[in-house]
Amino acid sequence: MHEFLAQLVNGISLGGIYALIAIGYTMVYGIAELINFAHGDVYTLGTFVALAIFGALGISGELHGIALVVDSGLALIGAAVCCGLIGMAMERLAYRRLRNAPRLAPLITAIGVSFILQNLMQLWKGSAPIPFPAVLPNPRFDLGPVSITAQQIAVVALAVAAMFALQIVVTRTRTGAAMRAVAQDRQAASLMGVDVDRTIAITFLIAGLLAGVGGFVSGVYYQSTWFLNGFSAGLKAFTAAVLGGIGNIAGAMLGGFLIGIIESFATWLIGGQWSNVTVFAILILVLVLKPSGLLGERVPEKV
Amino acid sequence: MGAPILEIRGVSKRFGKLAAVDDLSLSVQTGAIFGIIGPNGAGKSTLFNLVSGVSRPDSGEILFDGVDVAGWHSDAIARAGIGRTFQNLRLFGYLSARENVMIGGHARLKATLFDSLLNTPRARREERAALSRADELLARFDLAADADRFARNLPYGGQRRLEIARALAGQPQLLLLDEPAAGANAAEKRALVDLVRAINAAGTTVVLIEHDMGVVMELCHRIAVLDYGVKIAEGDGAEVRANPRVIEAYLGTPDA
Amino acid sequence: MVYAIAAIVIAFAVAIDRVRTKRTKLLLLAGLAVLLAVAPRLGGSDASVNALVDIGIYVVLALGLNVVVGFAGLLDLGYAAFFAIGAYTYAMLASPQFGLHLPFWVLLFLAAALASLFGIVLGAPTLRLRGDYLAIVTLGFGEIVPQVFQNLTKYTGGPNGIGALDVPTFFGIPFGQSALPYYYVTLAAIALTLLLTNNLRASRLGRAWMAIREDQLAAAHAGIDTTRSKLAAFALGASFSGFAGVIFAAKLSLVSPDLFQFQVSVLVVSMLVLGGMGNIPGVVVGAVLLGLLNGTVLPQLDTIATDVLHVHADLTQASFLIYGVILVGLMLFRPEGLLPDRERRAEMHAAPNEVV
């Protein structure tokens, strides 16, 4: 029982990171109809940027007081903004020109972009795992049979906060209305005066921002990263988005937490070497059995 | 004329709250040219989609040659002997006109995966025959000069004819034509009428949806009128024209 | 020598693509075959023959994947999985691992059959998915397969893989240490793959694939069983990959999971994109160019940089940057590839709102 709860807590925190990435996949797919294969690498880039900012600030250990707030805030915002801009740049330079190309062209391009990002990070920091400074103090809270760390709480809180912020943007603002219109029918939205280019660019910006937050969080949480981190994390987050119902923000969140929990339990029960296999098997099963996902209404199959 | 080749019994199809086809029954005799008319949104194309397996009826039977094909996949229905054209043309645009027609004959060829892989003498013989049949069809439809052009580069009238040729290549017993005269000028309509008659004379039963009353009245032995998914009248040209419900449905559209 | 032969192959492929009559094409192909058959006799080290075999295996892979992606229009991002299945078939059935020593020639075809079986198992439930979803499913499969080989240590040797594979024999004569026998085997494999895939292209099935690629609904209305046709493409494509895997494993005398990562699948897809999907001469050109870049050019540039310019360079490390740039650049500026067929050229350059 004790181990069960501990794994559950682990899984939820892991899921928070997946959720942050999955939201980006789901938004971009919902609005631009593109599987942005490079999204996982944008997330890893977030960790790298946060690392670089801590490096530039000369931080290598735990932070306290004002420094904790200011320095880690700087790293968080830096990572988010950097990733948001990279996301926008990818869209502007590559994907936008392919909007009317045959369906597979944007996906192949996205794979190319992913390779470029991965390789650039590899050239930047090498192929070995890179340590990330343990900047946040990490007290444990004992809640009955299970203990939770401050970082775990922070991960989940950040993910949930991001989702709520996003829901507000999507449901309450003009930009959100434009996003929903473009997701429904791009051509009709354009005829009704929605600036489609701008809306898609903002979507990529938001997706990138969240990936950057995820990248920061993952660095802090795991205290390690490497250039290929985003490949499997990205695939798992994509699985989460599909599981939740692609195009659906709450679904991505739910899927993220579920995938985190599943991975955590798979690691515990059948061994860490099987966790990837389990997640990809789920991806295949969901797509085969219920391609619309748990909360999705749109069926990805179109005639 | 003999037994019905197509018999639709109590077929309904709803999209959400809207009944596109509502408890519809009709029967097409073998060898006939049967017309389906009605205002836009009357459920004519939906009916074709049900018969050709694009969608599955919510209830009812679609008997083709006595077999209920409701809910079958399109390819099985095509192989069973129903060919069709589409209102909004669905040619293989980046394939040549000849390839389009050869694909139409797919179901009439027997080459297996291994024949295809190994290019067996049987496959070669069959391909040669298919090629000459395709060229014959193209010639019959006045498309011989366009055989090597991409289908999408043909003029509109040529594309319409090519779609009929493609459907005929499958040697269907029943041919469904969805607005074959759309966009045609008077001379083209004249040619179309002759063409459909020739197809029918060669033994193919034809069902056509058409807005052009001249073409319908000239061609069809029997006509069904649909409105809001319901059959409001059926009979020969004169009967249909005299029917008060038809006049009501078409109010303001003087025709023929 | 590697460069010379690559250049000859590319020149012939372009010529074959350009000439109109079938007879001239066949003559050129026969000429190329003769040239390639005598080429190793005209000098060249074993290392260069070895490099040619590697390129040749990529040619088989690219031609096989072309059936799936080029002909049937299904993006398969897990093609390396079938390559792995072929290679491990040889490794497990022709090595001390289980004390089984089945003959190479039998395993070539057994592996092809096994790979296509896995293709069917994966494809049957997934092929009705939309294109980009299918791509991700195949990618997931491509991740699962090497991982499973890595995890089943008892049977597959785990991360270290299986070594000391049997040396194939030809009528009792062992291949030995030289790469030359593999060169001829690969040449024969390419010839067979060319023959079979070219047959497919011009066949009833090949036409059905073209129809499905263009308009699935209209294809079904022509009586084409779209699911079965796609499954056939998937299974056939997989079988070429399995077949190539056996040659690869036998030559290396070793298999390990890291040889079959996602990068291999993308490399083969890049070959198609570069050369021109669907067009057989184009695919050969793409495979030769990228195979050459991957196996010969980048390592040599590293050596030149280090030895001649005295700067430490690690361009092989940057290879995926280069493939990424190739993929993105091609998609943006020449999506139909270097040597496209007629359809793709037109398709890729149609204005979006062109009146149909």
Short mmCIF file of C-alpha atoms in Angstrom, two decimals, chain A residues 29 33-35 37 93-95 97-98 100 102-120 122-123 126-127 187 228 231 235 238 242 246 273-274 276-277 280-281 283-284 287-289 291 299-303, chain C residues 69 73-75 77 122 125-126 128-141 143-144 147-148 151-152 217 262-263 266-267 269 273 277 314 316-325 327-328 331-333 335 347-348 350 352-353:
data_model
loop_
_atom_site.label_atom_id
_atom_site.label_comp_id
_atom_site.label_asym_id
_atom_site.label_seq_id
_atom_site.Cartn_x
_atom_site.Cartn_y
_atom_site.Cartn_z
CA TYR A 29 -2.80 19.53 -33.76
CA GLU A 33 -3.62 19.98 -37.97
CA LEU A 34 0.04 19.15 -37.62
CA ILE A 35 1.83 16.64 -35.43
CA PHE A 37 7.23 16.19 -34.11
CA LEU A 93 10.06 29.44 -41.39
CA ALA A 94 8.95 25.91 -42.12
CA TYR A 95 5.40 24.82 -41.42
CA ARG A 97 4.73 27.41 -46.21
CA LEU A 98 3.51 23.82 -46.19
CA ASN A 100 -1.45 23.48 -48.45
CA PRO A 102 0.21 17.12 -49.33
CA ARG A 103 -0.51 15.87 -45.83
CA LEU A 104 2.72 14.09 -45.11
CA ALA A 105 4.99 16.96 -46.11
CA PRO A 106 4.60 18.92 -42.85
CA LEU A 107 5.18 15.78 -40.78
CA ILE A 108 8.36 14.94 -42.66
CA THR A 109 9.46 18.55 -42.21
CA ALA A 110 8.75 18.34 -38.50
CA ILE A 111 10.97 15.27 -38.25
CA GLY A 112 13.68 17.22 -40.01
CA VAL A 113 13.29 20.11 -37.57
CA SER A 114 13.44 17.64 -34.69
CA PHE A 115 16.71 16.22 -35.98
CA ILE A 116 18.15 19.70 -36.37
CA LEU A 117 17.23 20.70 -32.83
CA GLN A 118 18.52 17.45 -31.33
CA ASN A 119 21.78 17.65 -33.16
CA LEU A 120 22.30 21.31 -32.28
CA GLN A 122 24.18 17.59 -28.95
CA LEU A 123 26.81 19.84 -30.51
CA GLY A 126 27.73 16.80 -25.98
CA SER A 127 26.17 13.37 -26.01
CA GLN A 187 -11.31 28.71 -44.38
CA LEU A 228 17.71 13.10 -26.80
CA PHE A 231 12.39 12.19 -28.22
CA LEU A 235 6.33 10.56 -27.88
CA PHE A 238 1.88 12.76 -27.78
CA VAL A 242 -4.10 11.07 -28.09
CA ILE A 246 -6.45 15.17 -29.46
CA GLN A 273 13.16 -1.21 -19.22
CA TRP A 274 9.55 -2.00 -20.15
CA ASN A 276 8.59 2.78 -22.95
CA VAL A 277 7.23 -0.40 -24.51
CA PHE A 280 3.91 2.91 -26.98
CA ALA A 281 1.72 -0.15 -26.81
CA LEU A 283 -0.51 4.56 -28.00
CA ILE A 284 -1.16 1.88 -30.59
CA LEU A 287 -5.42 4.70 -31.79
CA VAL A 288 -6.83 1.36 -32.83
CA LEU A 289 -9.62 1.04 -30.30
CA PRO A 291 -8.95 7.07 -31.81
CA VAL A 299 -12.61 11.27 -34.75
CA PRO A 300 -9.22 11.54 -36.41
CA GLU A 301 -10.36 9.43 -39.33
CA LYS A 302 -11.74 11.54 -42.11
CA VAL A 303 -12.96 10.40 -45.47
CA VAL C 69 5.55 5.24 -48.91
CA GLY C 73 1.35 6.66 -49.86
CA LEU C 74 1.58 5.30 -46.30
CA LEU C 75 4.27 6.94 -44.18
CA LEU C 77 8.40 5.64 -39.65
CA LEU C 122 0.91 -4.27 -37.10
CA PRO C 125 -5.59 -3.02 -37.05
CA THR C 126 -3.90 0.30 -37.84
CA ARG C 128 -7.46 2.47 -41.55
CA LEU C 129 -6.01 5.30 -39.48
CA ARG C 130 -5.37 8.62 -41.10
CA GLY C 131 -1.91 9.10 -42.59
CA ASP C 132 -0.16 11.03 -39.84
CA TYR C 133 -1.58 8.81 -37.12
CA LEU C 134 -0.39 5.76 -38.98
CA ALA C 135 3.05 7.34 -39.15
CA ILE C 136 3.13 7.74 -35.38
CA VAL C 137 1.87 4.20 -34.81
CA THR C 138 4.63 2.81 -37.00
CA LEU C 139 7.08 5.01 -35.13
CA GLY C 140 5.87 3.53 -31.85
CA PHE C 141 6.29 0.05 -33.30
CA GLU C 143 10.59 1.96 -30.86
CA ILE C 144 9.06 -1.15 -29.33
CA GLN C 147 13.51 -2.26 -27.03
CA VAL C 148 12.01 -5.74 -26.81
CA ASN C 151 15.00 -6.46 -22.85
CA LEU C 152 14.71 -10.14 -23.67
CA LEU C 217 -13.31 6.76 -51.53
CA PHE C 262 14.55 5.51 -35.19
CA GLN C 263 17.39 7.29 -36.97
CA VAL C 266 14.33 8.37 -40.88
CA LEU C 267 17.48 7.95 -42.92
CA VAL C 269 12.65 7.98 -45.48
CA VAL C 273 12.36 12.22 -50.12
CA MET C 277 9.17 9.08 -53.80
CA ASP C 314 33.30 15.50 -35.66
CA THR C 316 29.64 12.31 -38.16
CA GLN C 317 28.20 13.76 -34.99
CA ALA C 318 26.54 16.42 -37.07
CA SER C 319 25.12 13.93 -39.56
CA PHE C 320 21.60 14.23 -38.25
CA LEU C 321 21.80 17.97 -38.46
CA ILE C 322 22.63 17.44 -42.10
CA TYR C 323 19.75 15.00 -42.66
CA GLY C 324 17.42 17.39 -40.87
CA VAL C 325 18.48 20.25 -43.09
CA LEU C 327 14.55 17.02 -45.12
CA VAL C 328 13.40 20.53 -44.30
CA MET C 331 10.20 19.88 -48.33
CA LEU C 332 10.32 23.65 -48.67
CA PHE C 333 12.13 24.02 -51.95
CA PRO C 335 9.30 18.55 -52.27
CA GLU C 347 1.15 17.30 -57.51
CA MET C 348 3.79 19.11 -55.49
CA ALA C 350 -0.10 22.61 -57.96
CA PRO C 352 -3.55 25.34 -53.66
CA ASN C 353 -6.61 26.91 -55.19
#
